[in-house]
Amino acid sequence: LYKGGVIPLEEFASMKYDRDILVRLIVKKTPGDFVYRAMRGQSTDFPVITCALSRVGGEYRAVVGARPSKAMVIRDRDGLLSEGLTESSVKVFADYAAESAPTGSNLRAGAAYRTHLIRVLTERNLRELGGMS
């Protein structure tokens, strides 16, 4: 930031709006596995909901966006996936992600539909990361 200096991206995303200028974005390359999915009405529409999932160093993070507010990070703080990806742990973490991300309604979709999509997209992303069909 022009006045705020270098801060972590997660902190920037959770900051309240101010008039500081974003000068550059520094993303360090980190080995890991990443999956992204978005639900759209049509391929050219803005997304109804987006869900990205990462596994970096054994830590899982889900990022949910277009809900219609800022994107938010959901970490596996309770160790739901610490035993690895199994059928039950995938469902439990998908439910946890859906409960943790508050959603809202607008012209594109309702809050209940977005919550359901978070559950479905998180589960699909976890299955892809774990090599499950």
GROMACS .gro file of C-alpha atoms in nm:
model
  133
    1LEU     CA    1   0.000   0.000   0.000
    2TYR     CA    2   0.118   0.352  -0.069
    3LYS     CA    3   0.086   0.469   0.293
    4GLY     CA    4   0.028   0.138   0.475
    5GLY     CA    5   0.342  -0.039   0.353
    6VAL     CA    6   0.370  -0.413   0.293
    7ILE     CA    7   0.097  -0.618   0.461
    8PRO     CA    8  -0.022  -0.978   0.417
    9LEU     CA    9  -0.295  -1.027   0.156
   10GLU     CA   10  -0.528  -1.190   0.411
   11GLU     CA   11  -0.498  -0.882   0.635
   12PHE     CA   12  -0.564  -0.653   0.336
   13ALA     CA   13  -0.878  -0.849   0.246
   14SER     CA   14  -1.017  -0.815   0.598
   15MET     CA   15  -0.936  -0.442   0.633
   16LYS     CA   16  -1.208  -0.182   0.642
   17TYR     CA   17  -1.225   0.043   0.338
   18ASP     CA   18  -0.982   0.331   0.338
   19ARG     CA   19  -0.847   0.554   0.066
   20ASP     CA   20  -0.494   0.409   0.055
   21ILE     CA   21  -0.366   0.298  -0.287
   22LEU     CA   22  -0.266  -0.058  -0.369
   23VAL     CA   23   0.069  -0.015  -0.544
   24ARG     CA   24   0.173  -0.376  -0.605
   25LEU     CA   25   0.081  -0.730  -0.514
   26ILE     CA   26   0.363  -0.965  -0.416
   27VAL     CA   27   0.277  -1.336  -0.443
   28LYS     CA   28   0.554  -1.574  -0.345
   29LYS     CA   29   0.558  -1.907  -0.524
   30THR     CA   30   0.462  -2.185  -0.286
   31PRO     CA   31   0.439  -2.551  -0.384
   32GLY     CA   32   0.096  -2.694  -0.317
   33ASP     CA   33  -0.226  -2.823  -0.467
   34PHE     CA   34  -0.500  -2.582  -0.571
   35VAL     CA   35  -0.855  -2.617  -0.708
   36TYR     CA   36  -1.100  -2.344  -0.812
   37ARG     CA   37  -1.466  -2.363  -0.910
   38ALA     CA   38  -1.729  -2.099  -0.982
   39MET     CA   39  -2.102  -2.132  -1.034
   40ARG     CA   40  -2.245  -1.906  -1.303
   41GLY     CA   41  -2.584  -1.880  -1.470
   42GLN     CA   42  -2.412  -1.880  -1.809
   43SER     CA   43  -2.047  -1.897  -1.900
   44THR     CA   44  -2.027  -1.521  -1.957
   45ASP     CA   45  -2.213  -1.419  -1.637
   46PHE     CA   46  -2.063  -1.292  -1.315
   47PRO     CA   47  -2.038  -1.584  -1.069
   48VAL     CA   48  -2.314  -1.660  -0.819
   49ILE     CA   49  -2.048  -1.806  -0.585
   50THR     CA   50  -1.680  -1.897  -0.614
   51CYS     CA   51  -1.485  -2.149  -0.413
   52ALA     CA   52  -1.111  -2.214  -0.415
   53LEU     CA   53  -0.936  -2.476  -0.207
   54SER     CA   54  -0.567  -2.516  -0.134
   55ARG     CA   55  -0.345  -2.770   0.036
   56VAL     CA   56  -0.009  -2.618   0.124
   57GLY     CA   57   0.220  -2.804   0.360
   58GLY     CA   58  -0.064  -3.024   0.486
   59GLU     CA   59  -0.283  -2.722   0.573
   60TYR     CA   60  -0.618  -2.689   0.396
   61ARG     CA   61  -0.782  -2.352   0.324
   62ALA     CA   62  -1.105  -2.274   0.146
   63VAL     CA   63  -1.169  -1.927   0.005
   64VAL     CA   64  -1.529  -1.835  -0.074
   65GLY     CA   65  -1.608  -1.529  -0.283
   66ALA     CA   66  -1.895  -1.355  -0.465
   67ARG     CA   67  -2.132  -1.412  -0.171
   68PRO     CA   68  -2.207  -1.089  -0.227
   69SER     CA   69  -1.937  -0.941  -0.007
   70LYS     CA   70  -1.562  -0.971   0.026
   71ALA     CA   71  -1.402  -1.310  -0.019
   72MET     CA   72  -1.325  -1.490   0.305
   73VAL     CA   73  -1.074  -1.755   0.407
   74ILE     CA   74  -1.196  -2.063   0.592
   75ARG     CA   75  -0.915  -2.252   0.765
   76ASP     CA   76  -0.924  -2.604   0.901
   77ARG     CA   77  -0.865  -2.483   1.258
   78ASP     CA   78  -1.041  -2.778   1.422
   79GLY     CA   79  -0.828  -3.036   1.238
   80LEU     CA   80  -1.124  -3.180   1.049
   81LEU     CA   81  -0.893  -3.286   0.765
   82SER     CA   82  -0.586  -3.373   0.975
   83GLU     CA   83  -0.640  -3.747   0.923
   84GLY     CA   84  -0.644  -3.701   0.545
   85LEU     CA   85  -0.929  -3.689   0.296
   86THR     CA   86  -1.194  -3.952   0.359
   87GLU     CA   87  -1.562  -3.958   0.263
   88SER     CA   88  -1.670  -3.849   0.610
   89SER     CA   89  -1.403  -3.579   0.656
   90VAL     CA   90  -1.487  -3.429   0.315
   91LYS     CA   91  -1.856  -3.399   0.407
   92VAL     CA   92  -1.779  -3.261   0.754
   93PHE     CA   93  -1.544  -2.992   0.620
   94ALA     CA   94  -1.790  -2.899   0.342
   95ASP     CA   95  -2.063  -2.853   0.606
   96TYR     CA   96  -1.822  -2.652   0.821
   97ALA     CA   97  -1.735  -2.423   0.527
   98ALA     CA   98  -2.103  -2.367   0.444
   99GLU     CA   99  -2.182  -2.278   0.806
  100SER     CA  100  -1.877  -2.051   0.844
  101ALA     CA  101  -1.938  -1.832   0.538
  102PRO     CA  102  -2.225  -1.588   0.578
  103THR     CA  103  -2.406  -1.534   0.249
  104GLY     CA  104  -2.644  -1.273   0.120
  105SER     CA  105  -2.910  -1.235  -0.144
  106ASN     CA  106  -2.911  -1.018  -0.453
  107LEU     CA  107  -3.049  -1.037  -0.807
  108ARG     CA  108  -2.822  -1.330  -0.898
  109ALA     CA  109  -2.915  -1.570  -0.616
  110GLY     CA  110  -3.056  -1.608  -0.267
  111ALA     CA  111  -2.859  -1.667   0.052
  112ALA     CA  112  -2.985  -2.024   0.103
  113TYR     CA  113  -2.888  -2.122  -0.253
  114ARG     CA  114  -2.539  -1.974  -0.209
  115THR     CA  115  -2.492  -2.162   0.120
  116HIS     CA  116  -2.590  -2.486  -0.055
  117LEU     CA  117  -2.345  -2.411  -0.338
  118ILE     CA  118  -2.060  -2.351  -0.093
  119ARG     CA  119  -2.120  -2.698   0.051
  120VAL     CA  120  -2.132  -2.861  -0.294
  121LEU     CA  121  -1.833  -2.677  -0.445
  122THR     CA  122  -1.616  -2.733  -0.135
  123GLU     CA  123  -1.696  -3.103  -0.142
  124ARG     CA  124  -1.613  -3.127  -0.515
  125ASN     CA  125  -1.287  -2.937  -0.466
  126LEU     CA  126  -1.182  -3.164  -0.179
  127ARG     CA  127  -1.264  -3.474  -0.382
  128GLU     CA  128  -1.048  -3.346  -0.668
  129LEU     CA  129  -0.758  -3.267  -0.433
  130GLY     CA  130  -0.784  -3.612  -0.279
  131GLY     CA  131  -0.806  -3.792  -0.611
  132MET     CA  132  -1.159  -3.917  -0.536
  133SER     CA  133  -1.417  -3.933  -0.814
   0.00000   0.00000   0.00000
